[in-house]
Coordinates of C-alpha atoms in Angstrom, one line a residue:
Chain M
M13 CA 18.8 21.1 -14.1
A14 CA 22.3 19.7 -13.9
K15 CA 22.6 15.9 -14.1
K16 CA 23.0 14.1 -10.8
L17 CA 24.5 10.6 -10.3
M18 CA 21.7 8.5 -8.9
K19 CA 21.0 4.9 -8.2
G20 CA 18.1 3.5 -10.4
C21 CA 15.8 2.7 -7.5
E22 CA 16.2 6.1 -5.9
A23 CA 15.8 7.9 -9.2
I24 CA 12.6 6.1 -9.8
A25 CA 11.3 6.8 -6.3
E26 CA 12.1 10.5 -6.6
A27 CA 10.5 10.7 -10.1
A28 CA 7.4 9.1 -8.7
I29 CA 7.2 11.7 -6.0
Q30 CA 7.6 14.5 -8.6
A31 CA 4.9 12.8 -10.5
G32 CA 2.5 13.4 -7.6
C33 CA 2.8 10.0 -5.9
R34 CA 2.2 10.6 -2.2
Y35 CA 1.6 7.0 -0.9
F36 CA 3.9 4.0 -1.0
F37 CA 3.4 0.6 0.6
G38 CA 6.2 -1.8 0.2
Y39 CA 8.2 -4.7 1.7
P40 CA 11.9 -5.5 1.7
I41 CA 13.3 -7.7 -1.0
T42 CA 16.5 -7.4 -2.9
P43 CA 17.3 -5.8 -5.4
Q44 CA 14.5 -3.1 -5.0
N45 CA 15.1 -2.2 -1.4
D46 CA 16.3 1.3 -2.1
I47 CA 12.9 2.2 -3.4
P48 CA 11.1 1.7 0.0
E49 CA 14.1 3.0 1.8
Y50 CA 14.1 6.2 -0.2
M51 CA 10.4 6.6 0.0
S52 CA 10.5 6.2 3.8
L53 CA 12.7 9.3 4.1
R54 CA 11.3 11.4 1.3
L55 CA 7.5 10.9 1.4
P56 CA 7.0 12.4 4.9
Q57 CA 9.0 15.4 3.6
V58 CA 6.3 16.1 1.0
G59 CA 3.3 15.4 3.2
G60 CA 3.0 11.9 1.9
C61 CA 2.9 8.5 3.7
F62 CA 5.3 5.6 3.5
L63 CA 4.3 2.3 5.2
Q64 CA 6.2 -0.9 5.3
A65 CA 3.6 -3.7 5.1
E66 CA 3.8 -7.2 6.6
S67 CA 4.1 -8.7 3.2
E68 CA 4.0 -7.8 -0.5
L69 CA 0.5 -9.2 -0.5
A70 CA -0.6 -6.9 2.2
A71 CA 1.2 -4.0 0.5
I72 CA -0.8 -4.4 -2.8
N73 CA -4.0 -4.5 -0.7
M74 CA -3.0 -1.2 1.0
V75 CA -2.4 0.2 -2.5
Y76 CA -6.0 -1.0 -3.3
G77 CA -7.3 0.9 -0.3
A78 CA -5.4 4.1 -1.0
A79 CA -6.1 4.0 -4.8
G80 CA -9.8 3.5 -3.9
A81 CA -9.6 6.7 -1.9
G82 CA -8.3 8.5 -5.1
A83 CA -4.7 8.8 -4.1
R84 CA -1.7 8.5 -6.5
V85 CA -0.1 5.4 -4.9
M86 CA 2.8 3.0 -5.7
T87 CA 4.3 -0.2 -4.6
S88 CA 7.5 -1.9 -5.7
S89 CA 9.0 -5.4 -5.3
S90 CA 11.2 -8.0 -7.1
S91 CA 9.9 -11.1 -8.8
P92 CA 8.9 -13.4 -5.8
G93 CA 7.2 -10.4 -4.2
I94 CA 5.5 -9.5 -7.4
S95 CA 4.2 -13.1 -7.5
L96 CA 2.6 -12.5 -4.1
K97 CA 0.9 -9.4 -5.4
Q98 CA -0.8 -11.1 -8.4
E99 CA -4.2 -11.6 -6.8
G100 CA -4.2 -8.0 -5.6
I101 CA -3.2 -6.7 -9.1
S102 CA -6.0 -8.7 -10.7
T103 CA -8.4 -7.4 -8.1
A104 CA -7.3 -3.8 -8.6
A105 CA -7.6 -4.2 -12.4
A106 CA -11.1 -5.5 -12.0
A107 CA -12.0 -2.7 -9.6
E108 CA -10.6 -0.3 -12.2
L109 CA -8.1 1.2 -9.8
P110 CA -5.1 3.3 -11.0
C111 CA -1.8 2.5 -9.3
V112 CA 1.9 1.9 -10.2
V113 CA 3.7 -1.3 -9.5
V114 CA 7.5 -1.4 -10.0
N115 CA 9.1 -4.8 -10.5
M116 CA 13.0 -4.9 -10.3
M117 CA 13.2 -8.4 -11.8
R118 CA 15.7 -10.9 -10.2
G119 CA 16.9 -14.4 -11.2
G120 CA 14.2 -17.0 -10.9
P121 CA 12.3 -19.3 -10.7
G122 CA 11.8 -19.8 -7.0
L123 CA 14.2 -17.9 -4.8
G124 CA 16.6 -17.8 -7.7
N125 CA 19.1 -15.1 -7.0
I126 CA 19.3 -11.3 -6.7
Q127 CA 20.9 -10.5 -10.0
A128 CA 19.1 -8.9 -12.9
S129 CA 16.9 -11.1 -15.0
Q130 CA 14.0 -10.9 -17.4
G131 CA 12.1 -14.0 -16.4
D132 CA 8.8 -12.2 -15.4
Y133 CA 7.8 -11.1 -18.9
F134 CA 5.0 -13.6 -19.3
Q135 CA 3.7 -12.8 -15.7
A136 CA 3.7 -9.1 -16.4
T137 CA 2.3 -9.1 -20.0
K138 CA 0.0 -12.1 -20.1
G139 CA -1.6 -11.6 -16.7
G140 CA 0.1 -13.2 -13.7
G141 CA -3.1 -13.2 -11.8
H142 CA -6.5 -14.8 -12.5
G143 CA -9.0 -13.7 -15.1
D144 CA -9.0 -11.7 -18.2
Y145 CA -7.3 -8.4 -17.4
H146 CA -4.2 -6.4 -18.4
V147 CA -1.8 -4.0 -16.9
I148 CA 0.1 -1.5 -19.0
V149 CA 3.8 -2.5 -18.8
Y150 CA 6.7 -0.1 -19.4
A151 CA 10.2 -1.5 -19.7
P152 CA 12.9 1.1 -19.2
S153 CA 16.5 0.4 -20.5
S154 CA 18.2 3.3 -18.7
I155 CA 17.7 5.2 -15.4
Q156 CA 16.9 8.4 -17.3
E157 CA 14.3 6.6 -19.3
A158 CA 12.8 5.1 -16.2
V159 CA 12.6 8.6 -14.6
G160 CA 10.9 9.9 -17.8
M161 CA 8.3 7.1 -17.5
M162 CA 7.0 7.8 -14.0
A163 CA 4.8 10.8 -14.7
K164 CA 3.4 9.1 -17.8
A165 CA 2.8 5.9 -15.8
F166 CA 0.7 7.7 -13.2
D167 CA -1.1 9.7 -15.8
V168 CA -2.0 6.7 -18.0
A169 CA -3.1 4.8 -14.9
D170 CA -5.5 7.6 -13.9
E171 CA -6.7 8.1 -17.5
Y172 CA -7.6 4.5 -18.1
R173 CA -8.2 3.6 -14.4
I174 CA -5.7 0.7 -14.8
P175 CA -2.7 -0.6 -12.8
V176 CA 0.6 0.2 -14.6
M177 CA 3.8 -1.8 -14.1
I178 CA 7.3 -0.6 -14.5
L179 CA 9.2 -3.8 -15.5
A180 CA 12.9 -3.1 -14.9
D181 CA 15.6 -5.4 -13.5
G182 CA 18.1 -5.5 -10.7
L183 CA 20.7 -3.9 -12.9
I184 CA 18.7 -0.8 -13.7
G185 CA 17.7 -0.7 -10.0
Q186 CA 21.2 -1.0 -8.6
M187 CA 23.5 0.8 -11.0
M188 CA 24.1 4.6 -10.9
E189 CA 23.8 6.9 -13.9
P190 CA 23.8 10.6 -14.3
V191 CA 20.1 11.7 -14.3
D192 CA 18.4 15.0 -15.1
M193 CA 15.4 15.1 -12.8
D194 CA 13.8 17.8 -14.9
Q195 CA 12.9 15.1 -17.4
V196 CA 10.1 13.7 -15.2
G197 CA 7.5 14.9 -17.7
E198 CA 4.2 16.7 -17.2
V199 CA 1.9 15.8 -14.3
H200 CA -1.8 15.9 -15.0
L201 CA -3.7 15.4 -11.7
R202 CA -7.4 14.8 -12.4
E203 CA -10.7 14.6 -10.5
K204 CA -11.8 11.1 -9.4
P205 CA -15.5 11.3 -8.7
W206 CA -15.6 7.5 -8.4
A207 CA -13.3 7.5 -5.4
A208 CA -14.3 6.8 -1.8
T209 CA -13.8 10.3 -0.4
G210 CA -17.0 10.5 1.6
Y211 CA -20.7 10.3 0.6
V212 CA -23.4 12.8 1.4
P213 CA -26.8 11.2 0.7
G214 CA -28.6 13.2 -2.0
G215 CA -25.4 15.1 -2.7
K216 CA -23.7 15.6 -6.0
K217 CA -21.0 12.9 -5.6
P218 CA -22.3 9.3 -6.1
R219 CA -21.7 6.7 -3.4
A220 CA -18.4 5.0 -4.1
V221 CA -18.3 1.2 -4.4
I222 CA -14.8 -0.1 -5.0
N223 CA -15.6 -3.6 -6.0
S224 CA -14.7 -6.5 -8.2
L225 CA -17.5 -8.9 -7.3
Y226 CA -20.2 -9.4 -9.9
I227 CA -22.0 -12.5 -8.9
E228 CA -24.6 -12.4 -11.8
T229 CA -23.1 -13.4 -15.2
E230 CA -24.8 -10.5 -16.9
D231 CA -23.2 -8.0 -14.5
L232 CA -19.7 -9.5 -14.8
D233 CA -20.2 -9.4 -18.6
V234 CA -20.8 -5.6 -18.4
L235 CA -17.5 -5.2 -16.5
V236 CA -15.5 -7.5 -18.8
S237 CA -16.9 -5.7 -21.9
R238 CA -16.0 -2.3 -20.4
L239 CA -12.4 -3.5 -19.6
E240 CA -12.0 -5.1 -23.1
A241 CA -13.2 -1.9 -24.9
R242 CA -10.7 0.1 -22.8
Y243 CA -7.9 -2.4 -23.6
E244 CA -8.7 -2.0 -27.3
V245 CA -8.2 1.8 -27.1
I246 CA -5.0 1.2 -25.2
R247 CA -3.8 -1.2 -27.9
Q248 CA -4.4 1.4 -30.5
K249 CA -3.0 4.5 -28.7
E250 CA -0.3 3.5 -26.2
P251 CA 2.2 1.1 -27.8
M252 CA 5.8 2.5 -27.6
I253 CA 9.0 1.2 -29.3
E254 CA 12.5 2.4 -30.2
T255 CA 13.9 1.3 -33.5
Y256 CA 17.7 1.7 -33.8
K257 CA 19.4 1.5 -37.3
T258 CA 16.7 -0.8 -38.6
E259 CA 16.5 0.9 -42.1
G260 CA 17.8 -1.6 -44.7
A261 CA 19.3 -3.9 -42.1
E262 CA 20.3 -7.4 -42.9
Y263 CA 19.4 -8.7 -39.4
I264 CA 17.1 -7.3 -36.7
L265 CA 17.8 -7.8 -33.0
C266 CA 14.8 -7.7 -30.7
A267 CA 15.4 -6.9 -27.0
Y268 CA 14.0 -4.8 -24.2
G269 CA 15.4 -3.3 -21.0
T270 CA 19.0 -3.8 -20.1
V271 CA 19.6 -6.4 -22.8
A272 CA 18.6 -3.8 -25.5
R273 CA 21.6 -1.7 -24.4
V274 CA 24.0 -4.7 -24.9
C275 CA 22.4 -5.3 -28.3
K276 CA 23.2 -1.7 -29.3
A277 CA 26.9 -2.4 -28.6
A278 CA 26.6 -5.6 -30.7
V279 CA 25.1 -3.5 -33.5
R280 CA 28.2 -1.3 -33.5
I281 CA 30.6 -4.3 -33.4
L282 CA 28.8 -5.8 -36.4
E283 CA 28.8 -2.4 -38.2
E284 CA 32.6 -2.4 -38.0
K285 CA 32.5 -5.8 -39.6
G286 CA 30.4 -4.4 -42.4
V287 CA 27.3 -6.3 -41.3
K288 CA 24.2 -4.0 -41.1
V289 CA 22.1 -5.0 -38.1
G290 CA 19.3 -3.0 -36.5
L291 CA 17.4 -3.3 -33.2
V292 CA 13.8 -3.0 -32.3
R293 CA 13.2 -2.3 -28.5
P294 CA 9.7 -2.5 -27.3
I295 CA 9.2 0.1 -24.5
T296 CA 5.6 -0.9 -23.8
L297 CA 5.5 -4.7 -23.3
W298 CA 1.8 -4.4 -23.0
P299 CA 0.3 -3.1 -25.3
F300 CA 3.0 -4.8 -27.4
P301 CA 4.0 -2.8 -30.5
Y302 CA 3.3 -5.6 -33.0
D303 CA 2.9 -3.4 -36.0
K304 CA 6.2 -1.6 -35.7
V305 CA 8.1 -4.8 -34.9
R306 CA 6.6 -6.4 -38.1
E307 CA 7.3 -3.3 -40.1
A308 CA 11.0 -3.4 -39.2
I309 CA 11.4 -7.2 -39.7
A310 CA 9.3 -7.4 -42.9
Q311 CA 11.7 -5.2 -44.8
E312 CA 13.1 -6.8 -48.0
S313 CA 16.6 -6.5 -46.7
V314 CA 16.0 -8.5 -43.6
K315 CA 17.0 -12.1 -43.7
E316 CA 16.2 -13.1 -40.0
A317 CA 15.5 -11.6 -36.6
L318 CA 17.2 -12.6 -33.4
T319 CA 15.4 -12.1 -30.1
V320 CA 17.8 -11.8 -27.1
E321 CA 16.5 -12.1 -23.6
V322 CA 17.7 -13.1 -20.1
S323 CA 15.1 -15.8 -20.0
S324 CA 14.4 -19.1 -21.7
G325 CA 12.3 -17.3 -24.4
Q326 CA 9.3 -15.2 -23.5
M327 CA 9.2 -12.0 -25.5
V328 CA 10.3 -14.0 -28.5
E329 CA 6.8 -15.4 -28.7
D330 CA 5.3 -11.9 -29.2
I331 CA 8.0 -11.2 -31.8
R332 CA 6.9 -14.3 -33.7
L333 CA 3.3 -13.3 -33.3
A334 CA 4.2 -9.9 -34.8
V335 CA 6.1 -11.4 -37.7
N336 CA 3.6 -14.2 -38.2
G337 CA 5.9 -16.5 -40.0
I338 CA 7.0 -14.1 -42.8
K339 CA 10.6 -14.2 -41.6
P340 CA 12.5 -16.7 -39.3
V341 CA 12.9 -15.4 -35.7
Q342 CA 15.8 -17.0 -33.8
F343 CA 16.2 -16.9 -30.1
M344 CA 19.3 -16.4 -27.9
G345 CA 19.0 -16.5 -24.1
K346 CA 18.7 -18.6 -21.0
G347 CA 16.7 -18.4 -17.8
G348 CA 18.4 -17.2 -14.7
S349 CA 20.5 -14.1 -14.6
R350 CA 23.3 -14.4 -17.2
I351 CA 23.3 -11.3 -19.4
P352 CA 24.9 -12.1 -22.7
S353 CA 27.9 -9.9 -23.8
A354 CA 27.8 -7.7 -26.9
E355 CA 30.5 -10.0 -28.4
E356 CA 28.4 -13.1 -27.8
I357 CA 25.4 -11.5 -29.6
A358 CA 27.6 -10.3 -32.5
E359 CA 29.1 -13.8 -32.8
R360 CA 25.6 -15.4 -32.9
I361 CA 24.7 -13.1 -35.8
M362 CA 27.9 -14.0 -37.6
E363 CA 26.9 -17.7 -37.1
M364 CA 23.5 -17.1 -38.6
R365 CA 25.2 -15.4 -41.6
R366 CA 27.4 -18.4 -42.1
A367 CA 24.5 -20.9 -41.7
Chain I
M6 CA -49.8 3.5 22.6
I7 CA -47.2 0.8 21.6
K8 CA -47.2 -0.4 18.0
V9 CA -45.3 -3.4 16.6
T10 CA -44.8 -3.5 12.9
I11 CA -43.4 -6.5 11.1
Y12 CA -42.2 -6.0 7.5
E13 CA -43.6 -9.3 6.5
D14 CA -41.8 -9.8 3.2
W15 CA -38.4 -9.2 4.9
C16 CA -39.1 -12.0 7.4
K17 CA -37.6 -15.5 6.8
G18 CA -39.6 -17.2 9.5
C19 CA -36.5 -17.9 11.8
G20 CA -38.6 -17.4 14.9
L21 CA -35.9 -15.6 16.9
C22 CA -38.3 -12.8 17.7
V23 CA -40.8 -15.2 19.1
R24 CA -38.1 -16.7 21.2
A25 CA -36.9 -13.3 22.4
C26 CA -40.2 -11.8 23.3
P27 CA -40.9 -12.0 27.1
K28 CA -44.6 -11.4 26.7
G29 CA -45.7 -13.8 24.0
V30 CA -46.7 -10.9 21.7
L31 CA -45.5 -12.7 18.5
A32 CA -46.0 -16.0 16.8
L33 CA -45.1 -17.5 13.4
S34 CA -48.1 -17.4 11.1
T35 CA -49.6 -20.8 10.4
S36 CA -52.1 -19.6 7.8
H37 CA -50.3 -17.6 5.1
L38 CA -46.9 -17.4 3.5
N39 CA -45.0 -14.2 2.6
K40 CA -43.6 -13.4 -0.8
K41 CA -40.5 -15.4 -0.2
G42 CA -42.6 -18.5 0.8
Y43 CA -41.9 -18.3 4.5
Y44 CA -44.4 -18.4 7.4
P45 CA -43.8 -14.8 8.6
A46 CA -43.9 -13.7 12.3
E47 CA -47.1 -12.0 13.3
V48 CA -48.3 -9.8 16.1
V49 CA -50.8 -12.0 18.0
N50 CA -51.1 -10.1 21.3
Q51 CA -50.3 -6.4 20.7
D52 CA -51.6 -5.3 24.1
A53 CA -49.1 -7.4 26.0
C54 CA -46.2 -5.6 24.4
I55 CA -44.0 -3.6 26.8
A56 CA -41.8 -2.1 24.0
C57 CA -38.6 -3.8 25.4
T58 CA -37.4 -4.0 21.7
A59 CA -35.9 -7.5 22.3
C60 CA -37.6 -8.8 19.1
A61 CA -36.4 -5.9 17.0
R62 CA -32.8 -6.3 18.3
T63 CA -32.6 -10.0 17.6
C64 CA -34.2 -10.0 14.2
P65 CA -31.4 -10.8 11.7
D66 CA -33.3 -9.0 8.9
V67 CA -34.2 -5.8 10.7
A68 CA -37.9 -6.5 9.9
I69 CA -39.4 -5.4 13.1
E70 CA -40.2 -1.8 14.2
I71 CA -41.5 -0.8 17.6
E72 CA -43.3 2.6 18.1
K73 CA -44.0 3.9 21.5
Chain S
M20 CA -26.3 -2.4 14.7
V21 CA -23.1 -1.1 13.0
A22 CA -25.3 1.2 10.8
E23 CA -27.2 2.4 13.9
V24 CA -23.9 3.3 15.6
I25 CA -22.5 5.1 12.6
E26 CA -25.7 7.2 12.4
E27 CA -25.8 7.8 16.2
L28 CA -22.2 9.0 16.1
G29 CA -23.0 11.3 13.2
I30 CA -20.1 10.1 11.1
R31 CA -21.9 8.5 8.2
E32 CA -20.7 11.0 5.5
K33 CA -17.1 10.4 6.4
T34 CA -17.2 6.6 7.0
A35 CA -16.5 3.8 4.6
G36 CA -16.9 0.1 5.2
I37 CA -15.1 -2.9 3.8
A38 CA -16.9 -6.1 3.0
P39 CA -14.9 -9.3 3.1
V40 CA -15.2 -12.4 1.1
G41 CA -17.6 -14.4 3.2
C42 CA -21.3 -14.3 4.3
A43 CA -21.1 -10.5 4.4
V44 CA -19.7 -10.4 0.8
F45 CA -22.6 -8.3 -0.4
A46 CA -22.3 -5.8 2.5
Y47 CA -21.7 -3.0 0.0
N48 CA -25.4 -3.4 -1.0
Y49 CA -26.5 -3.0 2.6
F50 CA -24.6 0.0 3.9
D51 CA -25.5 3.3 2.2
I52 CA -22.0 4.7 2.6
D53 CA -18.8 4.4 0.6
M54 CA -17.9 0.7 0.5
Y55 CA -15.1 -1.5 -0.6
E56 CA -15.0 -5.2 -1.5
A57 CA -11.7 -6.7 -0.4
A58 CA -9.9 -9.8 -1.3
H59 CA -10.3 -12.7 1.2
G60 CA -8.5 -11.8 4.4
R61 CA -7.1 -8.5 3.2
A62 CA -9.7 -6.0 4.6
P63 CA -7.4 -4.7 7.3
A64 CA -4.7 -3.9 4.7
V65 CA -7.2 -2.2 2.5
A66 CA -8.5 -0.3 5.5
T67 CA -4.9 0.8 6.3
G68 CA -4.5 2.2 2.8
Y69 CA -7.8 4.1 3.1
K70 CA -7.0 5.5 6.5
R71 CA -3.5 6.6 5.6
V72 CA -4.9 8.6 2.7
Q73 CA -7.8 10.0 4.8
P74 CA -6.8 10.0 8.5
D75 CA -9.8 12.2 9.4
H76 CA -12.3 9.7 7.9
Y77 CA -13.5 6.6 9.5
I78 CA -13.3 3.0 8.3
F79 CA -14.5 -0.4 9.5
T80 CA -13.9 -3.9 8.3
Y81 CA -16.7 -6.5 8.7
Q82 CA -15.0 -9.9 8.7
G83 CA -15.9 -13.5 9.4
D84 CA -13.7 -16.0 11.2
G85 CA -12.5 -17.6 8.0
D86 CA -11.5 -14.2 6.7
L87 CA -9.9 -12.8 9.8
A88 CA -8.7 -15.8 11.9
S89 CA -7.4 -17.9 9.0
I90 CA -6.2 -16.4 5.7
G91 CA -6.2 -12.9 7.1
T92 CA -4.4 -13.6 10.4
A93 CA -1.3 -11.7 9.3
E94 CA -3.3 -8.7 8.2
I95 CA -5.3 -8.4 11.4
V96 CA -2.4 -8.9 13.7
Q97 CA -0.3 -6.4 11.8
A98 CA -3.1 -3.8 11.7
A99 CA -3.3 -4.1 15.5
H100 CA 0.5 -4.2 15.8
R101 CA 0.7 -0.8 13.9
G102 CA -2.1 0.5 16.0
E103 CA -4.1 1.3 12.8
K104 CA -7.0 3.6 13.8
I105 CA -9.6 1.4 12.2
T106 CA -12.5 -0.6 13.6
T107 CA -13.0 -4.3 12.9
I108 CA -16.3 -6.1 13.4
F109 CA -15.3 -9.8 13.7
I110 CA -18.2 -12.3 13.3
N111 CA -17.2 -15.5 14.9
N112 CA -19.7 -18.3 14.0
A113 CA -17.1 -21.1 14.3
I114 CA -17.4 -22.1 10.7
Y115 CA -17.0 -21.1 7.0
G116 CA -20.6 -20.1 6.2
M117 CA -20.7 -18.8 2.6
T118 CA -18.8 -21.7 1.2
G119 CA -21.0 -24.3 2.8
G120 CA -19.9 -25.1 6.3
Q121 CA -16.2 -26.0 6.4
M122 CA -14.1 -26.0 9.5
A123 CA -12.6 -22.7 10.6
P124 CA -9.8 -21.9 13.0
T125 CA -12.6 -21.0 15.5
T126 CA -14.5 -24.3 15.0
L127 CA -14.8 -26.0 18.4
V128 CA -13.2 -29.3 19.3
G129 CA -15.6 -32.1 18.4
Q130 CA -17.7 -29.8 16.2
K131 CA -18.8 -31.5 13.0
T132 CA -18.3 -29.5 9.8
T133 CA -18.0 -30.5 6.1
T134 CA -14.2 -30.7 6.5
S135 CA -14.2 -32.2 10.0
P136 CA -17.0 -34.7 9.4
L137 CA -16.1 -36.7 12.5
G138 CA -15.7 -33.6 14.6
R139 CA -12.7 -31.3 15.0
D140 CA -9.8 -33.4 16.3
K141 CA -7.4 -31.5 18.6
E142 CA -4.5 -33.8 17.8
H143 CA -5.1 -33.4 14.1
C144 CA -5.6 -29.7 13.8
G145 CA -5.3 -28.1 17.2
E146 CA -7.7 -26.2 19.4
P147 CA -9.8 -23.1 18.3
I148 CA -8.0 -19.8 18.2
R149 CA -9.1 -17.0 20.6
M150 CA -8.6 -13.8 18.5
A151 CA -9.8 -11.3 21.1
E152 CA -7.4 -12.4 23.8
M153 CA -4.6 -12.7 21.2
L154 CA -5.1 -9.2 19.8
A155 CA -5.5 -7.7 23.3
T156 CA -1.8 -8.6 24.0
I157 CA -0.7 -6.2 21.2
S158 CA 0.1 -2.7 22.4
G159 CA -1.5 -1.1 19.3
S160 CA -4.9 -2.5 20.3
A161 CA -6.9 0.2 22.1
F162 CA -10.3 -1.6 22.5
I163 CA -10.8 -5.3 22.2
A164 CA -14.1 -7.0 23.3
R165 CA -16.0 -10.1 22.7
C166 CA -19.8 -10.2 22.8
A167 CA -22.6 -12.6 21.7
L168 CA -26.0 -12.3 20.0
N169 CA -27.7 -15.1 21.9
T170 CA -29.7 -13.2 24.5
T171 CA -31.3 -9.7 24.7
P172 CA -28.8 -8.4 27.3
N173 CA -25.9 -9.7 25.2
L174 CA -27.4 -7.9 22.1
I175 CA -27.5 -4.7 24.1
K176 CA -23.9 -5.1 25.2
T177 CA -22.9 -5.9 21.6
K178 CA -24.2 -2.6 20.4
Q179 CA -22.5 -0.8 23.3
A180 CA -19.2 -2.5 22.4
I181 CA -19.6 -1.5 18.7
K182 CA -20.2 2.0 19.7
K183 CA -17.2 2.0 22.1
A184 CA -15.0 0.6 19.2
F185 CA -16.0 3.4 16.9
E186 CA -15.5 6.0 19.6
T187 CA -12.0 4.6 20.1
Q188 CA -11.3 5.2 16.4
I189 CA -12.8 8.7 16.6
A190 CA -10.5 9.4 19.5
R191 CA -7.6 8.1 17.5
K192 CA -6.5 5.8 20.4
G193 CA -5.6 2.9 18.1
F194 CA -6.9 -0.3 16.8
S195 CA -10.4 -1.5 17.9
M196 CA -12.2 -4.8 17.4
V197 CA -15.4 -6.4 18.6
E198 CA -15.6 -10.2 18.2
I199 CA -19.2 -11.2 18.1
L200 CA -20.3 -14.8 18.6
S201 CA -23.0 -15.3 16.0
P202 CA -25.3 -18.2 15.0
C203 CA -25.0 -20.2 11.8
P204 CA -28.1 -22.4 11.9
T205 CA -27.7 -23.5 8.3
N206 CA -24.3 -25.0 8.6
W207 CA -24.6 -26.0 12.3
G208 CA -27.6 -28.1 11.3
K209 CA -29.7 -26.5 14.0
S210 CA -32.8 -24.4 14.1
P211 CA -32.2 -20.7 14.7
A212 CA -33.4 -21.0 18.3
E213 CA -31.2 -24.1 18.9
A214 CA -28.3 -22.2 17.4
M215 CA -28.7 -19.3 19.8
D216 CA -28.8 -21.8 22.6
W217 CA -25.7 -23.5 21.4
I218 CA -23.8 -20.2 21.5
G219 CA -24.6 -20.1 25.2
E220 CA -24.0 -23.8 25.9
A221 CA -20.9 -24.4 23.8
M222 CA -19.3 -21.2 22.5
I223 CA -19.3 -18.9 25.4
P224 CA -17.6 -21.4 27.8
Y225 CA -14.7 -21.6 25.3
Y226 CA -14.9 -17.9 24.2
P227 CA -15.5 -15.9 27.4
L228 CA -17.3 -12.6 26.9
G229 CA -16.0 -9.3 28.1
V230 CA -13.6 -6.4 27.4
F231 CA -10.0 -7.6 27.0
K232 CA -8.4 -4.3 26.3
E233 CA -9.5 -0.7 26.8
V234 CA -7.2 2.2 26.6

């Protein structure tokens, strides 16, 4: 199909619909408004249902209800709204409910601002809600990539019965790029015998109990063990990363999302200066691609790594975990919403070379 | 023939059925405890029962059955 | 009663229930139908999600006064506001039961609880909230009633009201709720019989019984 100029939010919403999402519950908050807006027009056209909830907190609980009835369901918000959803996400994870949550990150903490930011990394990957649980986190760095993630996100959610987060930012949400909608990817709808779709006593289908309460320690232990075993499988099978010109590089940049694109420009600037720099770009932030990150940085040729984020340093901790001290990992970034320029990143590498 | 059945081991001896019964058919046992260690309700005057089902309706534990 | 009504209306196989956090937290073990456990206060939102996916199925929430009239006020008001075709069974026992007897928004003025040890003080934290009257003012509400469990006639009326609420949902008229004044002997520090009497002496005067909305 020919490419079409689309806004990030709208492209993601359309891709979700093509991935079989038929239910969306959301709430207004900049910079993700175009997702609920788009869904409110399109979902009824495909026999789906859009509903604006009274709060992001109510929205994630509506997702809980819909997911429990076996539907492919999504919600979206931006940072403060995602904070409001944390109890619901933890509860959905514990009730083993598949759903997709899109976070168009904005400047924080507090009300912060509405520009792009990357300050929610910890919240997304280390569990913003209570208890030991995880959600799979995909971080797109372009609108086309985000579109290509939606079918996979719903598929993986259904396969592992887990909430999946698309961690993008206000820039990806608000900018327009040419998008080929045929790249949504394959859609695998599957049976959900566990869902609450009606129960005939003595019938084939078991009674559905969508629940996360296990008052006896032994019972909670069974749930937590089941979840942990599933997370281990995910850690083995699902990590995704892009490596860019890392072969024989002198320095390795580490970045995700929008910042990774700026880093690629920095790599080219440095190339012209005869400095060989590569980039590792985690695409799944959980499960984090520790092995591939270490592999790139552990190369003989590499002196140091530099993690660049629009935050005061969050993913850098996972980079350091991956490298485990065998190479120094510097950090460049600040909280809020100031995206460094390619020149600034290139300059920082030059400073490191001089040091 | 009216028959009142009390599922003794579901009873927690709250006495609401005794309070609700207009004919004094029921009373809490003073002689034996049920499995949970409560003095359960007992039918002490079956003949007086008019099957009004007041006891069955008020029982919080659905432990009373009335057959008419 | 709720189970009896579901059976009498023949909708058991297409009905799901939502247990809240609160005394009914284990309700999923007591209703042999599809059941959900919802986060505290959020049952009406969960019910909304379920109903939007399966409009021809039936769903009820079974919520206490802490769940519905305190943390979940927004959810219940908005469910009524949207005219969600769901049924809510609202147990008003003027206290937080499961957690050991704290004051609830429905606790009466002067009523002693573990967080109003000297009795609820109107100046300090206001007068109890009357949810049935409040929700009856919302156009999306199609059937709102308040009943009590303290006498046999009231028990009979309660079951009739529950049945009417489910019939309202089946007829897709809009949101239905039955507020039920219920005893909590344990946390009121009364015997079961005294608790039932207290409902009549103290609660009903403040929480009048009756149908507040019927479409």
